[in-house]
Coordinates of C-alpha atoms in Angstrom, one line a residue:
M1 CA 0.0 0.0 0.0
P2 CA 1.7 3.3 -1.1
L3 CA 2.1 5.9 1.5
G4 CA 0.7 8.9 -0.6
R5 CA 2.0 12.5 -0.5
L6 CA 0.7 14.5 2.4
R7 CA -1.5 17.7 2.2
P8 CA -0.1 20.9 3.3
S9 CA -0.9 21.5 7.3
P10 CA 1.2 20.3 10.3
L11 CA 3.4 18.0 8.4
V12 CA 4.9 16.0 11.5
E13 CA 1.6 15.2 12.9
Q14 CA 0.5 14.1 9.3
A15 CA 3.6 11.9 8.8
A16 CA 3.3 10.3 12.2
Q17 CA -0.3 9.5 11.7
R18 CA 0.3 8.2 8.2
L19 CA 3.1 5.9 9.7
R20 CA 1.1 4.9 12.7
D21 CA -1.9 3.9 10.3
Q22 CA 0.7 1.7 8.1
I23 CA 1.9 0.0 11.4
A24 CA -1.7 -0.7 12.6
G25 CA -2.7 -2.0 9.4
G26 CA -0.1 -4.5 9.2
A27 CA 2.1 -3.2 6.5
W28 CA 5.1 -3.1 8.9
P29 CA 4.5 -6.1 11.5
V30 CA 6.2 -5.9 14.9
G31 CA 10.0 -6.8 14.5
T32 CA 10.2 -5.3 11.0
K33 CA 12.6 -2.6 10.1
L34 CA 11.2 0.6 8.5
P35 CA 12.4 2.0 5.3
G36 CA 15.1 4.5 5.8
E37 CA 14.4 8.3 6.3
T38 CA 15.3 9.1 2.7
T39 CA 12.8 6.5 1.3
L40 CA 10.0 7.6 3.7
A41 CA 10.6 11.4 2.9
R42 CA 10.3 10.5 -0.7
E43 CA 7.1 8.7 -0.5
L44 CA 5.6 11.2 2.0
G45 CA 6.8 14.2 0.0
V46 CA 8.6 15.9 3.0
G47 CA 12.0 16.5 4.2
R48 CA 13.9 14.0 6.2
S49 CA 13.8 16.3 9.3
T50 CA 10.0 15.9 9.2
V51 CA 10.3 12.1 9.0
R52 CA 12.8 12.3 11.9
E53 CA 10.6 14.1 14.0
A54 CA 7.5 11.7 13.2
L55 CA 9.7 8.8 14.1
R56 CA 10.5 10.3 17.3
A57 CA 6.8 10.8 18.0
L58 CA 6.1 7.1 17.3
A59 CA 8.8 6.1 19.7
G60 CA 7.5 8.2 22.2
A61 CA 4.3 6.3 21.8
G62 CA 5.9 3.1 22.1
L63 CA 5.4 1.9 18.5
V64 CA 8.9 2.0 17.0
Q65 CA 12.5 1.7 18.6
A66 CA 15.6 3.0 17.0
R67 CA 18.7 0.5 17.3
Q68 CA 22.1 2.0 16.8
G69 CA 23.5 1.2 13.4
A70 CA 20.6 -1.0 12.4
G71 CA 17.6 1.3 11.9
V72 CA 14.2 1.9 13.2
F73 CA 12.2 -1.2 14.1
V74 CA 8.4 -1.7 14.9
I75 CA 7.9 -2.9 18.6
A76 CA 4.2 -2.5 18.9
T77 CA 1.0 -2.2 16.7
E78 CA -1.1 -0.1 19.3
P79 CA 0.5 2.9 21.2
D80 CA 1.0 2.8 24.9
E81 CA -2.1 3.8 27.0
D82 CA -1.7 6.7 29.5
W83 CA -2.5 6.0 33.0
P84 CA -6.1 7.5 33.1
A85 CA -7.0 5.5 29.8
R86 CA -5.7 2.3 31.5
L87 CA -7.9 2.7 34.7
R88 CA -10.8 3.4 32.7
R89 CA -10.5 0.1 31.0
A90 CA -9.5 -1.9 34.2
S91 CA -12.3 -4.0 36.0
V92 CA -13.8 -2.6 39.1
A93 CA -12.3 -5.4 41.1
D94 CA -8.7 -4.6 39.8
V95 CA -9.2 -1.0 40.7
Y96 CA -10.3 -1.9 44.2
E97 CA -7.5 -4.2 44.9
I98 CA -5.1 -1.4 44.2
R99 CA -7.0 1.1 45.9
T100 CA -7.1 -1.1 49.1
M101 CA -3.5 -1.4 48.9
L102 CA -2.9 2.4 48.8
E103 CA -5.6 3.3 51.3
V104 CA -4.7 0.7 54.1
R105 CA -1.1 2.0 54.0
A106 CA -2.1 5.6 53.7
A107 CA -4.3 5.0 56.9
E108 CA -1.4 3.7 58.6
L109 CA 0.8 6.4 57.7
A110 CA -1.8 9.0 58.6
A111 CA -2.2 7.6 62.1
E112 CA 1.8 7.8 62.5
R113 CA 2.1 11.5 60.9
R114 CA -1.3 13.4 61.3
T115 CA -0.9 16.8 62.4
A116 CA -3.3 19.1 64.2
A117 CA -4.5 20.7 60.9
D118 CA -4.9 17.1 59.5
L119 CA -7.3 16.0 62.2
T120 CA -9.2 19.3 61.8
A121 CA -9.5 18.5 58.2
L122 CA -10.7 15.0 58.8
D123 CA -13.4 16.2 61.4
R124 CA -14.6 18.6 58.7
A125 CA -14.7 16.2 55.9
L126 CA -16.6 13.5 58.3
A127 CA -19.1 16.3 59.0
A128 CA -19.5 17.2 55.4
R129 CA -20.0 13.4 54.6
D130 CA -22.8 13.1 57.1
E131 CA -24.5 16.4 55.9
A132 CA -24.2 15.3 52.3
F133 CA -25.9 11.8 53.1
A134 CA -28.8 13.6 54.8
G135 CA -29.4 15.8 51.5
P136 CA -31.0 14.7 48.2
A137 CA -28.1 14.7 45.9
V138 CA -26.7 11.5 45.5
E139 CA -23.6 12.8 43.8
A140 CA -22.9 15.3 46.5
F141 CA -22.7 12.2 48.9
I142 CA -20.3 10.4 46.7
D143 CA -18.2 13.6 46.3
A144 CA -18.2 14.0 50.3
D145 CA -17.2 10.5 50.8
I146 CA -14.1 10.7 48.2
A147 CA -13.2 13.8 50.0
L148 CA -12.9 12.1 53.4
H149 CA -10.7 9.5 51.8
T150 CA -8.7 12.2 50.2
A151 CA -8.1 13.9 53.6
V152 CA -6.7 10.4 55.0
I153 CA -4.4 10.3 52.1
A154 CA -3.3 13.9 52.7
A155 CA -2.7 13.1 56.4
A156 CA -0.2 10.3 55.2
H157 CA 2.2 13.3 53.9
N158 CA 3.4 11.3 51.0
P159 CA 3.0 13.4 47.7
V160 CA 3.5 10.3 45.5
L161 CA 0.7 8.3 47.3
A162 CA -1.6 11.4 46.9
D163 CA -1.0 11.6 43.1
L164 CA -1.7 8.0 42.8
F165 CA -5.0 8.2 44.7
A166 CA -5.9 11.2 42.4
G167 CA -5.4 9.3 39.4
F168 CA -8.0 6.6 40.9
V169 CA -10.5 9.3 41.8
P170 CA -12.5 9.6 38.5
V171 CA -12.7 5.7 38.3
L172 CA -13.8 5.3 42.0
R173 CA -16.5 7.9 41.6
D174 CA -18.0 6.2 38.6
G175 CA -17.8 3.1 40.3
L176 CA -19.7 4.4 43.5
L177 CA -22.2 6.1 41.2
D178 CA -22.9 2.8 39.7
L179 CA -23.4 1.2 43.2
V180 CA -25.9 3.8 44.4
T181 CA -27.6 3.6 41.2
L182 CA -28.1 -0.1 41.5
V183 CA -28.6 -0.2 45.3
D184 CA -30.6 2.0 47.4
V185 CA -27.8 3.0 49.9
R186 CA -30.4 4.8 52.4
E187 CA -32.5 1.6 52.5
S188 CA -29.6 -0.9 52.5
D189 CA -27.3 0.9 55.0
T190 CA -29.0 3.6 57.1
A191 CA -25.7 4.1 59.0
H192 CA -24.1 4.7 55.3
G193 CA -20.8 3.5 56.7
R194 CA -20.8 6.3 59.2
D195 CA -19.4 4.4 62.3
A196 CA -16.8 2.9 60.3
H197 CA -15.6 6.3 58.9
A198 CA -15.9 7.8 62.3
A199 CA -13.7 4.9 63.7
L200 CA -11.1 5.5 61.2
V201 CA -10.9 9.2 62.0
E202 CA -10.7 8.3 65.8
A203 CA -8.0 5.6 65.1
I204 CA -5.9 8.2 63.2
R205 CA -6.3 10.8 66.0
A206 CA -5.2 8.0 68.5
G207 CA -2.3 7.5 66.5
D208 CA -3.2 3.7 66.1
P209 CA -1.9 2.7 62.6
A210 CA -3.1 -1.0 63.0
A211 CA -6.6 -0.1 63.7
A212 CA -6.7 2.5 61.0
G213 CA -5.6 0.0 58.5
R214 CA -7.9 -2.7 59.7
I215 CA -11.0 -0.3 59.4
I216 CA -10.3 1.0 56.1
E217 CA -9.7 -2.5 54.7
T218 CA -12.8 -3.8 56.0
E219 CA -14.8 -0.9 54.9
L220 CA -13.4 -1.1 51.3
H221 CA -13.9 -4.9 51.0
L222 CA -17.7 -4.3 51.7
T223 CA -18.0 -1.6 49.1
L224 CA -16.2 -3.9 46.6
A225 CA -18.7 -6.6 47.3
G226 CA -21.4 -4.3 46.8
L227 CA -20.2 -3.1 43.4
L228 CA -19.7 -6.7 42.4
Q229 CA -23.1 -7.9 43.5
G230 CA -24.5 -4.9 41.5
R231 CA -22.8 -6.0 38.5

């Protein structure tokens, strides 16, 4: 299949897309060496510098790899997924397994590292969660619940952990919205997990890592069970 000459417009992007299409279409299977820059430039009707930049873009996407003295080879037919896309494609069980790992350790660290400001933030988040549950808006309750868990993460004082959890939040929110859509939370759990969340805050206040980790692990397992039952 001939590559075809490009139309005037952002040439690097066009060249990268044309080459990506060829790879995805099987013109160059995995392990195949691409034609040289001169050949590609001639077929695409662009300069070698444009081809070079296009190949760099493909390498950044994980599709090709330059090998010193050998050329450029196809190493994948689909670009690497970014983290948010990978999370959206993951099963709810997979997401919650990782969430549990993160939050259990975060709760333990929070119990060890919490400051007076952290405890104030946790108390406010717990009160906001109670208030949101009493209101009519389900989404407001979900957001308040996530905000409380985020406050626990923040009290762990580990920025990498906080960034990882932030990446999970959109997927967690969707999963929890699914749960409350399928299950009448007010009927199935009149306490809406209030006792467990209050106990978590108190364990952190008391500086008890073991209790904090145990409480959050139990609560997340119950939530996961509800999600899986609903599905």
